[in-house]
mmCIF file of C-alpha atoms and ligand atoms in Angstrom:
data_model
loop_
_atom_site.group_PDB
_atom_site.id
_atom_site.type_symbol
_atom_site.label_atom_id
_atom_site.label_comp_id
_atom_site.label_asym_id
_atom_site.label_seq_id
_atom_site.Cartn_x
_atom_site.Cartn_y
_atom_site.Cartn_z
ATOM 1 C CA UNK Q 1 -8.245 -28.904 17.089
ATOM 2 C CA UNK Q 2 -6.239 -26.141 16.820
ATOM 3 C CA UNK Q 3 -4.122 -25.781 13.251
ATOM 4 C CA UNK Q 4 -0.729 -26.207 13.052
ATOM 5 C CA UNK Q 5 1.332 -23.316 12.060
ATOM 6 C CA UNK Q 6 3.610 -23.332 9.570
ATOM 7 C CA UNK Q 7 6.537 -20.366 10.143
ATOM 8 C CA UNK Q 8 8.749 -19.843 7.175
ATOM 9 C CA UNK Q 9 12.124 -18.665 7.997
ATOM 10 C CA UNK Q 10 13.571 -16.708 5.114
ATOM 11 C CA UNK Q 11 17.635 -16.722 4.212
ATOM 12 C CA UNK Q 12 18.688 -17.572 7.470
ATOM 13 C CA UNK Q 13 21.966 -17.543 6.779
ATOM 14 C CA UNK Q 14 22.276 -14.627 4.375
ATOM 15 C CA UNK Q 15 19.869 -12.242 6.907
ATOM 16 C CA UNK Q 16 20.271 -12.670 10.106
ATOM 17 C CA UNK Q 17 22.344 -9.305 11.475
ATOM 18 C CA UNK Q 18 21.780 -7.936 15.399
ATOM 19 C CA UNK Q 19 19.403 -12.065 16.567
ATOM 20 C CA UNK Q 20 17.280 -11.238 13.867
ATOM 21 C CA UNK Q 21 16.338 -15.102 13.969
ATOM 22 C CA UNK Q 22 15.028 -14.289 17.378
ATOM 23 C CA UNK Q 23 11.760 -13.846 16.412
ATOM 24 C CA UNK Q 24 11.678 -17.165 15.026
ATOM 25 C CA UNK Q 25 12.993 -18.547 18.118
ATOM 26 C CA UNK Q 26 10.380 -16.386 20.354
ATOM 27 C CA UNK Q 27 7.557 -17.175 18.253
ATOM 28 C CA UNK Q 28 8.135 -21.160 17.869
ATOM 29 C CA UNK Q 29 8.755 -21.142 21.986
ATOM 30 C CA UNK Q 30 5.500 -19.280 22.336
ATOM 31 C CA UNK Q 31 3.352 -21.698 20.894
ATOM 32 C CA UNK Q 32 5.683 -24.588 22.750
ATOM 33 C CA UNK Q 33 5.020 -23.276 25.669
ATOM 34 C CA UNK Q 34 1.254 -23.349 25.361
ATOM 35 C CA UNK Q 35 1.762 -26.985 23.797
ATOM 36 C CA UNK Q 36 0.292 -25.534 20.319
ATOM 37 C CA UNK Q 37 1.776 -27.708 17.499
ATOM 38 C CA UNK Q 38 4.057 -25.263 15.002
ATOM 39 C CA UNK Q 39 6.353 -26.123 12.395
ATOM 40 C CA UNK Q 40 9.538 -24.290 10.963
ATOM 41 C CA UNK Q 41 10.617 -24.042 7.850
ATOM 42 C CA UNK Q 42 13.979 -22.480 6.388
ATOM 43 C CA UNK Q 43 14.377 -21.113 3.271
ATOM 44 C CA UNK Q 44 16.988 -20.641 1.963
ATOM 45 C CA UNK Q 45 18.344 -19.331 -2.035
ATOM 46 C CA UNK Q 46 16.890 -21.933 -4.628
ATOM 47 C CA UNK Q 47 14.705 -23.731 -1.888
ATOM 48 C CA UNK Q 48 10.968 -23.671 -2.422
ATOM 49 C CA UNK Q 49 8.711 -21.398 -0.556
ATOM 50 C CA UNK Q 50 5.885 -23.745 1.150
ATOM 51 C CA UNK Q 51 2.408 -22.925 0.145
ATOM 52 C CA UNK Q 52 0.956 -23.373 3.185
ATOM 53 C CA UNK Q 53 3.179 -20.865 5.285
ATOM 54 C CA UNK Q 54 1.190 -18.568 8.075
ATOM 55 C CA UNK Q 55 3.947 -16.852 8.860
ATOM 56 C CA UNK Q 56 6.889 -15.507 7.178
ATOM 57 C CA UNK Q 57 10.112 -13.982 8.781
ATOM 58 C CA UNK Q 58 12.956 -11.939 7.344
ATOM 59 C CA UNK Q 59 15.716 -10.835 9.017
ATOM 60 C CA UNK Q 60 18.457 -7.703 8.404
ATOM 61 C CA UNK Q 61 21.069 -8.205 5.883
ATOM 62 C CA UNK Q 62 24.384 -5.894 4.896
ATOM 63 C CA UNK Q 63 24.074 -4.430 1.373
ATOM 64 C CA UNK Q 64 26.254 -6.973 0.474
ATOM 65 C CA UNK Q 65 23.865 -10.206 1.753
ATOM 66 C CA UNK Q 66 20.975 -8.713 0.261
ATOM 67 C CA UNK Q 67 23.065 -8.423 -3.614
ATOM 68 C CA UNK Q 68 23.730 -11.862 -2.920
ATOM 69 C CA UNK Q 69 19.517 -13.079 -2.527
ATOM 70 C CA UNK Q 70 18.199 -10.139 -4.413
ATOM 71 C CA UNK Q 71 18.064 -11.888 -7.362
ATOM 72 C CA UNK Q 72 17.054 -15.143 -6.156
ATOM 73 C CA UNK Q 73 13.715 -13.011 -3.884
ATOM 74 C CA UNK Q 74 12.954 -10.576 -7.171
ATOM 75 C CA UNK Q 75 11.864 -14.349 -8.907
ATOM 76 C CA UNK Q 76 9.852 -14.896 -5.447
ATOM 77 C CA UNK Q 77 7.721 -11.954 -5.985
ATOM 78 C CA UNK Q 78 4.337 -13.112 -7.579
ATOM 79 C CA UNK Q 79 4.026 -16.028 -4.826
ATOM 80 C CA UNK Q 80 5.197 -13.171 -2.185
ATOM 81 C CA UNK Q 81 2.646 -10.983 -3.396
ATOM 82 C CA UNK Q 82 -0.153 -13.796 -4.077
ATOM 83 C CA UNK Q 83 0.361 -14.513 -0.324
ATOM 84 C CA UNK Q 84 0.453 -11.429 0.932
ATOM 85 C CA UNK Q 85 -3.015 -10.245 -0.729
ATOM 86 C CA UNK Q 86 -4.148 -14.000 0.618
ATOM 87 C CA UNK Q 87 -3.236 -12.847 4.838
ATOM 88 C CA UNK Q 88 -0.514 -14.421 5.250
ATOM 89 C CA UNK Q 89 1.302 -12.649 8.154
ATOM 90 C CA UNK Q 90 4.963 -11.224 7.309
ATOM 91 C CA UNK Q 91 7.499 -9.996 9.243
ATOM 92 C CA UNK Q 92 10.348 -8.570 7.797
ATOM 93 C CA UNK Q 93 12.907 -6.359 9.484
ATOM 94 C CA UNK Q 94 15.317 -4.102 7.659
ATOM 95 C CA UNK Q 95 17.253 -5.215 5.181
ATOM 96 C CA UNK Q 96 14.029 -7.929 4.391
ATOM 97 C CA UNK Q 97 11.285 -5.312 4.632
ATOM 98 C CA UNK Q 98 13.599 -3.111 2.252
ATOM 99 C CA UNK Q 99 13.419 -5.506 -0.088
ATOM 100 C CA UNK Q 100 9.670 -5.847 0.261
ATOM 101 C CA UNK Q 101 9.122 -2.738 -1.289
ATOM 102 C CA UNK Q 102 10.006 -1.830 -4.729
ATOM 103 C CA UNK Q 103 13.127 -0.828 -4.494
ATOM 104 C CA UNK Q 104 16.314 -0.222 -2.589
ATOM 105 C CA UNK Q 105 19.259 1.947 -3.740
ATOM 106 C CA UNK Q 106 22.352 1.360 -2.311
ATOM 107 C CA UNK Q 107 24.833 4.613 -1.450
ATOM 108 C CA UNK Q 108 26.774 3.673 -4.346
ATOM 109 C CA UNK Q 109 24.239 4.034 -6.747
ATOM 110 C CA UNK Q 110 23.103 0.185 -7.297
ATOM 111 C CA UNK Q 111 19.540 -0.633 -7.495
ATOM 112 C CA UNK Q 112 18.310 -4.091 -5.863
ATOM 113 C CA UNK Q 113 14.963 -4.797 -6.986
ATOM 114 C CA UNK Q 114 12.260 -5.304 -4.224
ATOM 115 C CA UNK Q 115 8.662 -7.363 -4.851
ATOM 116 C CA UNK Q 116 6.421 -4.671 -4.536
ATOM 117 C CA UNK Q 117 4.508 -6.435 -1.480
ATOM 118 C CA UNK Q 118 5.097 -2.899 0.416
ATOM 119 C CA UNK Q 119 4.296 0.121 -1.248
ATOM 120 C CA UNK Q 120 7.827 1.584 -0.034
ATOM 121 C CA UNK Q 121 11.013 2.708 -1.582
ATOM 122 C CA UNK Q 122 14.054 3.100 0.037
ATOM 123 C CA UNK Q 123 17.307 5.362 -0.880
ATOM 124 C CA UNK Q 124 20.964 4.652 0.618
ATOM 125 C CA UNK Q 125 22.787 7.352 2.207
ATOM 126 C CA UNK Q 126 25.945 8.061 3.519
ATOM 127 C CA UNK Q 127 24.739 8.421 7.610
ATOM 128 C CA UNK Q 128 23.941 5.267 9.879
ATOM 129 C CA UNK Q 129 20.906 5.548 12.180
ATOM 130 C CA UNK Q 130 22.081 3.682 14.683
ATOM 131 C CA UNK Q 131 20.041 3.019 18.154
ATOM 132 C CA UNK Q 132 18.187 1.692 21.107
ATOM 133 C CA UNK Q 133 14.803 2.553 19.849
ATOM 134 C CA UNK Q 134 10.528 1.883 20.865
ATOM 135 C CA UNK Q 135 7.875 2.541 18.510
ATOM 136 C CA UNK Q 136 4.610 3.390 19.795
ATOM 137 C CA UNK Q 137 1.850 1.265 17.795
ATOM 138 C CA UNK Q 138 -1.909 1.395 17.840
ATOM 139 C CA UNK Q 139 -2.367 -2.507 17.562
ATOM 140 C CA UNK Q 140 -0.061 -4.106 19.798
ATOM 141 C CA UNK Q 141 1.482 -1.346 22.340
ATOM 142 C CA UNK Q 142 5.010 -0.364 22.534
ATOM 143 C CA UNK Q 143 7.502 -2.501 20.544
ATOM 144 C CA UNK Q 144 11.059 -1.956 22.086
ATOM 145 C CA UNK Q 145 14.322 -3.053 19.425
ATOM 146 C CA UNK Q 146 17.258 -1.853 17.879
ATOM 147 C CA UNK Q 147 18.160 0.616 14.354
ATOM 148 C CA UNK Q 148 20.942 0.014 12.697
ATOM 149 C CA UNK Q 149 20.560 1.057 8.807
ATOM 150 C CA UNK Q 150 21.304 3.741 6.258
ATOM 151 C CA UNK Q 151 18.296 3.200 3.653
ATOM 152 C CA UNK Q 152 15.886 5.951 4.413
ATOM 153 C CA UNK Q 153 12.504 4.474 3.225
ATOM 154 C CA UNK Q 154 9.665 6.806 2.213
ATOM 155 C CA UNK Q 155 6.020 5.137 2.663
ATOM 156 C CA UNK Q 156 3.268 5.256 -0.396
ATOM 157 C CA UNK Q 157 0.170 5.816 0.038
ATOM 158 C CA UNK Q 158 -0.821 1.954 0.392
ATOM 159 C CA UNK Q 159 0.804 1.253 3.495
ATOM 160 C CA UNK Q 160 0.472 2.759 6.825
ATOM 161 C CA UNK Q 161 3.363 3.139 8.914
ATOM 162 C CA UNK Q 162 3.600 0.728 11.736
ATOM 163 C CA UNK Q 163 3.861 3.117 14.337
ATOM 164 C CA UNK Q 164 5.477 6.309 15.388
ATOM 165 C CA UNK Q 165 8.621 6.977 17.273
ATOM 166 C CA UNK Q 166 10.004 9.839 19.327
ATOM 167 C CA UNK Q 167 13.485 8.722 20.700
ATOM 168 C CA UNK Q 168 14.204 7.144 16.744
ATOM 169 C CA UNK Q 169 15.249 8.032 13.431
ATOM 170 C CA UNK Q 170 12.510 5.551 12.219
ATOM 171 C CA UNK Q 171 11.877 5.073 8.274
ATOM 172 C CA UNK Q 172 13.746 7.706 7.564
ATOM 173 C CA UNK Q 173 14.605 10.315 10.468
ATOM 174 C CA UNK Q 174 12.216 13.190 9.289
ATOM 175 C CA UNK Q 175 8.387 12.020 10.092
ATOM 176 C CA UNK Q 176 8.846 9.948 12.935
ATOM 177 C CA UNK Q 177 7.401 7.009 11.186
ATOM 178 C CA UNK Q 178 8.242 3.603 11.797
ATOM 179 C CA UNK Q 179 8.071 0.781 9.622
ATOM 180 C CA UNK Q 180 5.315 -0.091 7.149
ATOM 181 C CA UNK Q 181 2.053 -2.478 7.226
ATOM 182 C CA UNK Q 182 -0.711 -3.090 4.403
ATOM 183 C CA UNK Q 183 -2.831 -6.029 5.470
ATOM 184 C CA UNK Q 184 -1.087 -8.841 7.605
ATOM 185 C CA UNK Q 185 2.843 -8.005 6.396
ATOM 186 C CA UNK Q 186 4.685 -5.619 8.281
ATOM 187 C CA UNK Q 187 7.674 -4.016 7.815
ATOM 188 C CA UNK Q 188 10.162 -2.469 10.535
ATOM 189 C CA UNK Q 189 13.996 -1.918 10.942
ATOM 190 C CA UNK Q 190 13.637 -2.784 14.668
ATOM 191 C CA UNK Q 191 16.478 -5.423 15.655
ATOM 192 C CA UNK Q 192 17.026 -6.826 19.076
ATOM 193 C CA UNK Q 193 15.270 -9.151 18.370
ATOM 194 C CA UNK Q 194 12.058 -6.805 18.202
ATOM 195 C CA UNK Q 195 9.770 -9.389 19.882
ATOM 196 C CA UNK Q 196 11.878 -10.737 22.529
ATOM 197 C CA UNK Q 197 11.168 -7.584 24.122
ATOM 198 C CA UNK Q 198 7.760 -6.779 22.453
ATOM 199 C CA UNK Q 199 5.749 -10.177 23.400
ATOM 200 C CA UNK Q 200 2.131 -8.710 23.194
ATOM 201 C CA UNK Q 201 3.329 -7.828 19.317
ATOM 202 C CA UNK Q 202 4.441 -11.738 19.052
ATOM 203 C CA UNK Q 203 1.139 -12.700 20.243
ATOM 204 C CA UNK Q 204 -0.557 -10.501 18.094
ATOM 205 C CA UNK Q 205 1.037 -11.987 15.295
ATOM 206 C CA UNK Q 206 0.016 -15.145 16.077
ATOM 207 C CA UNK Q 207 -3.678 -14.210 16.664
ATOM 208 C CA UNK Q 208 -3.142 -12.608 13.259
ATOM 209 C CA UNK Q 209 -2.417 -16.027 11.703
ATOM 210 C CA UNK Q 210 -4.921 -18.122 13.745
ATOM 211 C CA UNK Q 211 -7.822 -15.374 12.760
ATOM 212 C CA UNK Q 212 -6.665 -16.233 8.929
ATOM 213 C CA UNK Q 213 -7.416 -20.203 9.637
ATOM 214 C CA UNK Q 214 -10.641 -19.341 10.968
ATOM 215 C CA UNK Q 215 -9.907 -20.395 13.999
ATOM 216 C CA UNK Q 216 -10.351 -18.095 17.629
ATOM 217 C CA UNK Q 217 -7.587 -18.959 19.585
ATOM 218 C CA UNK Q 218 -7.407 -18.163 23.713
ATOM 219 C CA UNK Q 219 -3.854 -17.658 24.033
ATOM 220 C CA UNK Q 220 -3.000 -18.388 27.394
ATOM 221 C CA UNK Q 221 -1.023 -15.241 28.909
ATOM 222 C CA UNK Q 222 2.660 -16.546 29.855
ATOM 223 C CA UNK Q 223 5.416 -14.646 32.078
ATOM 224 C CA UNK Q 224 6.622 -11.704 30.400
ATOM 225 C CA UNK Q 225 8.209 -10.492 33.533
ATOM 226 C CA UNK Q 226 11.364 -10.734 32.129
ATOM 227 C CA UNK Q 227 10.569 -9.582 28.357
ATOM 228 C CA UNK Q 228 9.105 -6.663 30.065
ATOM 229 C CA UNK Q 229 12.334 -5.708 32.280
ATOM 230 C CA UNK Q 230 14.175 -5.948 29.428
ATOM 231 C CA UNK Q 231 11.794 -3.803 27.311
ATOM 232 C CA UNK Q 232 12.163 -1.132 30.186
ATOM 233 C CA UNK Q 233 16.138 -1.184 30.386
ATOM 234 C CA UNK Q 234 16.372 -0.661 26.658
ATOM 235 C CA UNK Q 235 13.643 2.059 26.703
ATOM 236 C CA UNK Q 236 15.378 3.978 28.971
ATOM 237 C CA UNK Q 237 18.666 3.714 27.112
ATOM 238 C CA UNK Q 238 17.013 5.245 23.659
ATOM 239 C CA UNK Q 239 18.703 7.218 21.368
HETATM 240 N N1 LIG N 1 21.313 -2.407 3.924
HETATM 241 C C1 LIG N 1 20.413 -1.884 4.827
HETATM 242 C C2 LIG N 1 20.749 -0.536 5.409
HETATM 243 O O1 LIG N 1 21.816 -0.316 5.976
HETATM 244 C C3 LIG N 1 20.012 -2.912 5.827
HETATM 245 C C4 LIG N 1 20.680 -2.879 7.152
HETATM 246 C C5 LIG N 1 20.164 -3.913 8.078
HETATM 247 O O2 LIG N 1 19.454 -4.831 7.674
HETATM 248 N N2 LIG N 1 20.514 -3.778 9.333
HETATM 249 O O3 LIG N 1 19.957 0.330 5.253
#
């Protein structure tokens, strides 16, 4: 029988900027589609974070929206990390995977403590990198989205960056790095939703979390025609 997947849905209220809740939406219809059984679960400040998630998502915030949960995810850390070292996959974009690292810096000066589950930091700044954007990655191909942020975030040595990108300002608009990834938890500040028009990286993020059950899964290719169109429209309108 094949397990059904828990995906945890993190603040949805609080971070949810540019259909960030999206990739909830394109992951749960995935499995739907192939009539796999899933389950999702919002979380929201004071709720409790399942044990049993495989999947966690995190959307973009304003610096204001993440003040408001920082302190509430800083007292989520040690579970956040304990499930992070234990595979659980994560995906967090922007303001979320900001806050996944150990710290973020607003332009004004004040600090909001991250969890350490990326080794990352990121520094406010007074410029927007704002943009159609594609990263080029090695495991799942070319993941098209969106930039909108002005934290630059430097990488540490125990993550690798998620992929590179050309037509992007990336992490941090010098290195051409995108995003961050240690074990099954990524980090990227691709919008859009990212995997509305990146569906091989949705599947591969399921296959991530199936692999951690033990469990082979044949995922049974669907239409992407239209995923893909739209993935080719926004690639060709990068900046
Ligand atoms: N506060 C962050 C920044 O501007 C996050 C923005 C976002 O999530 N889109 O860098």
């Amino acid at each position: 029988m094949t397990p059904r997947l828990t995906l945890v849905h993190l603040y949805p209220r609080e971070m949810n900027i540019y259909g960030d809740t999206g990739n909830v939406v394109v992951l749960r219809r995935r499995l739907q589609w192939r009539e796999l059984p899933v389950d999702v679960v919002p979380v929201s400040v004071g709720d409790p974070l399942p044990n049993d998630a495989d999947i966690l998502l995190g959307g973009g915030g304003q610096d204001a929206a993440q003040g408001e949960i920082g302190a509430d995810f800083a007292s989520r850390g040690a579970q956040l990390r304990a499930m992070a070292d234990d595979g659980v996959v994560m995906l967090t974009i922007c303001g979320s995977y900001q806050m996944l690292g150990h710290e973020f810096v607003t332009q004004e000066g004040r600090r909001i403590a991250g969890v350490g589950v990326l080794d990352v930091i990121t520094r406010g700044q007074s410029q927007r990198l704002i943009g159609n954007n594609y990263v080029d990655t090695v495991d799942a191909g070319r993941l098209v989205g969106y930039e909108n942020h002005s934290g630059l975030t430097e990488l540490g040595s125990r993550v690798r960056p998620l992929g590179s990108t050309l037509p992007g300002r990336g992490n941090n608009g010098h290195d051409q790095t995108e995003g961050a990834v240690r074990d099954n938890v990524i980090g990227t500040y691709l919008h859009g939703p990212v995997l509305a028009k990146s569906p091989r990286f949705a599947d591969d993020l399921l296959r991530r979390a199936y692999a951690r059950r033990g469990v082979a899964v044949d995922l049974e290719p669907l239409d992407d025609s239209l995923a893909d169109q739209a993935a080719r429209v926004a690639v060709s309108r990068s900046r």
